[in-house]
Amino acid sequence: MVKISEFQIKDVVNVADGKKLGNISDIEINLSNGKIEAIIVSGNGRMLGFFGKEEEMVISWRNILKIGEDVILVRYRGFNEGQYDEAEAK
């Protein structure tokens, strides 16, 4: 079992380009079945939130490839490109 506080300290890295996306700030849970639907990642875009709200990325649970001790590997295409489709990888 993993606590949300343990998730929040892990770096989220996009395997498509190797860039760090940020850290998990929240999760979306389907209340009907109790499963995690997505993670919400706070971006590195703003300096301590002084100049507005940080960018947030919603990454579907199906796009999480590996959860390691220090890092979470995901496939993420960006805000305007939509979610990564596993069929495109083949």
JSON list of C-alpha atoms in Angstrom, two decimals:
[
{"chain": "A", "resi": 1, "resn": "MET", "atom": "CA", "xyz": [0.00, 0.00, 0.00]},
{"chain": "A", "resi": 2, "resn": "VAL", "atom": "CA", "xyz": [1.22, 3.50, -0.83]},
{"chain": "A", "resi": 3, "resn": "LYS", "atom": "CA", "xyz": [0.23, 6.76, 0.87]},
{"chain": "A", "resi": 4, "resn": "ILE", "atom": "CA", "xyz": [-0.53, 9.90, -1.14]},
{"chain": "A", "resi": 5, "resn": "SER", "atom": "CA", "xyz": [2.25, 11.68, 0.76]},
{"chain": "A", "resi": 6, "resn": "GLU", "atom": "CA", "xyz": [4.72, 9.14, -0.68]},
{"chain": "A", "resi": 7, "resn": "PHE", "atom": "CA", "xyz": [3.43, 9.86, -4.19]},
{"chain": "A", "resi": 8, "resn": "GLN", "atom": "CA", "xyz": [3.80, 13.60, -3.76]},
{"chain": "A", "resi": 9, "resn": "ILE", "atom": "CA", "xyz": [7.57, 13.51, -3.19]},
{"chain": "A", "resi": 10, "resn": "LYS", "atom": "CA", "xyz": [8.29, 11.49, -6.35]},
{"chain": "A", "resi": 11, "resn": "ASP", "atom": "CA", "xyz": [9.35, 13.26, -9.54]},
{"chain": "A", "resi": 12, "resn": "VAL", "atom": "CA", "xyz": [7.08, 12.65, -12.53]},
{"chain": "A", "resi": 13, "resn": "VAL", "atom": "CA", "xyz": [9.11, 12.13, -15.73]},
{"chain": "A", "resi": 14, "resn": "ASN", "atom": "CA", "xyz": [7.82, 11.93, -19.30]},
{"chain": "A", "resi": 15, "resn": "VAL", "atom": "CA", "xyz": [9.40, 8.98, -21.13]},
{"chain": "A", "resi": 16, "resn": "ALA", "atom": "CA", "xyz": [8.63, 10.62, -24.49]},
{"chain": "A", "resi": 17, "resn": "ASP", "atom": "CA", "xyz": [11.28, 13.32, -23.97]},
{"chain": "A", "resi": 18, "resn": "GLY", "atom": "CA", "xyz": [12.92, 12.55, -20.59]},
{"chain": "A", "resi": 19, "resn": "LYS", "atom": "CA", "xyz": [11.76, 15.83, -19.04]},
{"chain": "A", "resi": 20, "resn": "LYS", "atom": "CA", "xyz": [10.63, 16.20, -15.46]},
{"chain": "A", "resi": 21, "resn": "LEU", "atom": "CA", "xyz": [7.00, 17.32, -15.47]},
{"chain": "A", "resi": 22, "resn": "GLY", "atom": "CA", "xyz": [6.77, 18.13, -11.78]},
{"chain": "A", "resi": 23, "resn": "ASN", "atom": "CA", "xyz": [5.29, 16.42, -8.73]},
{"chain": "A", "resi": 24, "resn": "ILE", "atom": "CA", "xyz": [1.88, 14.97, -7.97]},
{"chain": "A", "resi": 25, "resn": "SER", "atom": "CA", "xyz": [-0.36, 17.55, -6.37]},
{"chain": "A", "resi": 26, "resn": "ASP", "atom": "CA", "xyz": [-3.60, 15.57, -6.37]},
{"chain": "A", "resi": 27, "resn": "ILE", "atom": "CA", "xyz": [-5.31, 12.45, -7.66]},
{"chain": "A", "resi": 28, "resn": "GLU", "atom": "CA", "xyz": [-8.69, 11.79, -9.28]},
{"chain": "A", "resi": 29, "resn": "ILE", "atom": "CA", "xyz": [-10.58, 8.84, -7.80]},
{"chain": "A", "resi": 30, "resn": "ASN", "atom": "CA", "xyz": [-13.64, 7.19, -9.31]},
{"chain": "A", "resi": 31, "resn": "LEU", "atom": "CA", "xyz": [-15.96, 7.01, -6.32]},
{"chain": "A", "resi": 32, "resn": "SER", "atom": "CA", "xyz": [-18.11, 4.24, -7.81]},
{"chain": "A", "resi": 33, "resn": "ASN", "atom": "CA", "xyz": [-15.30, 1.71, -8.06]},
{"chain": "A", "resi": 34, "resn": "GLY", "atom": "CA", "xyz": [-12.63, 3.25, -5.79]},
{"chain": "A", "resi": 35, "resn": "LYS", "atom": "CA", "xyz": [-9.96, 3.25, -8.51]},
{"chain": "A", "resi": 36, "resn": "ILE", "atom": "CA", "xyz": [-7.53, 6.05, -9.31]},
{"chain": "A", "resi": 37, "resn": "GLU", "atom": "CA", "xyz": [-8.46, 7.55, -12.68]},
{"chain": "A", "resi": 38, "resn": "ALA", "atom": "CA", "xyz": [-5.68, 10.13, -13.05]},
{"chain": "A", "resi": 39, "resn": "ILE", "atom": "CA", "xyz": [-2.91, 12.00, -11.32]},
{"chain": "A", "resi": 40, "resn": "ILE", "atom": "CA", "xyz": [-2.66, 15.77, -11.31]},
{"chain": "A", "resi": 41, "resn": "VAL", "atom": "CA", "xyz": [0.88, 17.07, -11.66]},
{"chain": "A", "resi": 42, "resn": "SER", "atom": "CA", "xyz": [1.95, 20.58, -10.68]},
{"chain": "A", "resi": 43, "resn": "GLY", "atom": "CA", "xyz": [4.36, 21.92, -13.24]},
{"chain": "A", "resi": 44, "resn": "ASN", "atom": "CA", "xyz": [7.64, 23.68, -12.62]},
{"chain": "A", "resi": 45, "resn": "GLY", "atom": "CA", "xyz": [6.45, 26.78, -14.45]},
{"chain": "A", "resi": 46, "resn": "ARG", "atom": "CA", "xyz": [6.02, 29.35, -11.68]},
{"chain": "A", "resi": 47, "resn": "MET", "atom": "CA", "xyz": [8.32, 30.49, -8.93]},
{"chain": "A", "resi": 48, "resn": "LEU", "atom": "CA", "xyz": [6.63, 29.50, -5.64]},
{"chain": "A", "resi": 49, "resn": "GLY", "atom": "CA", "xyz": [3.28, 30.55, -7.06]},
{"chain": "A", "resi": 50, "resn": "PHE", "atom": "CA", "xyz": [4.08, 34.28, -6.78]},
{"chain": "A", "resi": 51, "resn": "PHE", "atom": "CA", "xyz": [3.21, 35.08, -10.37]},
{"chain": "A", "resi": 52, "resn": "GLY", "atom": "CA", "xyz": [-0.04, 33.18, -10.69]},
{"chain": "A", "resi": 53, "resn": "LYS", "atom": "CA", "xyz": [-1.18, 29.62, -10.58]},
{"chain": "A", "resi": 54, "resn": "GLU", "atom": "CA", "xyz": [1.16, 26.82, -11.56]},
{"chain": "A", "resi": 55, "resn": "GLU", "atom": "CA", "xyz": [0.31, 24.82, -14.64]},
{"chain": "A", "resi": 56, "resn": "GLU", "atom": "CA", "xyz": [-1.43, 21.56, -13.88]},
{"chain": "A", "resi": 57, "resn": "MET", "atom": "CA", "xyz": [-1.34, 18.43, -16.01]},
{"chain": "A", "resi": 58, "resn": "VAL", "atom": "CA", "xyz": [-3.92, 15.67, -15.75]},
{"chain": "A", "resi": 59, "resn": "ILE", "atom": "CA", "xyz": [-2.37, 12.33, -16.62]},
{"chain": "A", "resi": 60, "resn": "SER", "atom": "CA", "xyz": [-4.62, 9.31, -17.01]},
{"chain": "A", "resi": 61, "resn": "TRP", "atom": "CA", "xyz": [-3.74, 6.30, -14.86]},
{"chain": "A", "resi": 62, "resn": "ARG", "atom": "CA", "xyz": [-3.34, 4.20, -18.03]},
{"chain": "A", "resi": 63, "resn": "ASN", "atom": "CA", "xyz": [-0.45, 6.48, -19.08]},
{"chain": "A", "resi": 64, "resn": "ILE", "atom": "CA", "xyz": [1.57, 5.71, -15.95]},
{"chain": "A", "resi": 65, "resn": "LEU", "atom": "CA", "xyz": [4.24, 3.23, -16.98]},
{"chain": "A", "resi": 66, "resn": "LYS", "atom": "CA", "xyz": [6.23, 2.62, -13.80]},
{"chain": "A", "resi": 67, "resn": "ILE", "atom": "CA", "xyz": [6.19, 3.79, -10.20]},
{"chain": "A", "resi": 68, "resn": "GLY", "atom": "CA", "xyz": [9.68, 3.58, -8.74]},
{"chain": "A", "resi": 69, "resn": "GLU", "atom": "CA", "xyz": [11.18, 4.57, -5.41]},
{"chain": "A", "resi": 70, "resn": "ASP", "atom": "CA", "xyz": [12.06, 8.12, -6.51]},
{"chain": "A", "resi": 71, "resn": "VAL", "atom": "CA", "xyz": [10.32, 8.63, -9.84]},
{"chain": "A", "resi": 72, "resn": "ILE", "atom": "CA", "xyz": [7.08, 7.97, -11.69]},
{"chain": "A", "resi": 73, "resn": "LEU", "atom": "CA", "xyz": [7.46, 7.34, -15.43]},
{"chain": "A", "resi": 74, "resn": "VAL", "atom": "CA", "xyz": [4.55, 8.49, -17.61]},
{"chain": "A", "resi": 75, "resn": "ARG", "atom": "CA", "xyz": [3.65, 9.06, -21.24]},
{"chain": "A", "resi": 76, "resn": "TYR", "atom": "CA", "xyz": [2.36, 12.60, -21.71]},
{"chain": "A", "resi": 77, "resn": "ARG", "atom": "CA", "xyz": [1.93, 14.53, -24.94]},
{"chain": "A", "resi": 78, "resn": "GLY", "atom": "CA", "xyz": [0.99, 17.96, -23.63]},
{"chain": "A", "resi": 79, "resn": "PHE", "atom": "CA", "xyz": [-2.02, 20.17, -23.11]},
{"chain": "A", "resi": 80, "resn": "ASN", "atom": "CA", "xyz": [-3.19, 20.53, -26.70]},
{"chain": "A", "resi": 81, "resn": "GLU", "atom": "CA", "xyz": [-2.14, 17.15, -27.99]},
{"chain": "A", "resi": 82, "resn": "GLY", "atom": "CA", "xyz": [-4.47, 15.00, -25.89]},
{"chain": "A", "resi": 83, "resn": "GLN", "atom": "CA", "xyz": [-3.69, 11.84, -24.00]},
{"chain": "A", "resi": 84, "resn": "TYR", "atom": "CA", "xyz": [-1.12, 9.38, -25.24]},
{"chain": "A", "resi": 85, "resn": "ASP", "atom": "CA", "xyz": [-2.68, 6.53, -27.16]},
{"chain": "A", "resi": 86, "resn": "GLU", "atom": "CA", "xyz": [-0.97, 3.16, -26.69]},
{"chain": "A", "resi": 87, "resn": "ALA", "atom": "CA", "xyz": [-1.94, 2.21, -30.28]},
{"chain": "A", "resi": 88, "resn": "GLU", "atom": "CA", "xyz": [0.29, 5.03, -31.54]},
{"chain": "A", "resi": 89, "resn": "ALA", "atom": "CA", "xyz": [3.33, 3.49, -29.83]},
{"chain": "A", "resi": 90, "resn": "LYS", "atom": "CA", "xyz": [3.07, 0.32, -31.93]}
]
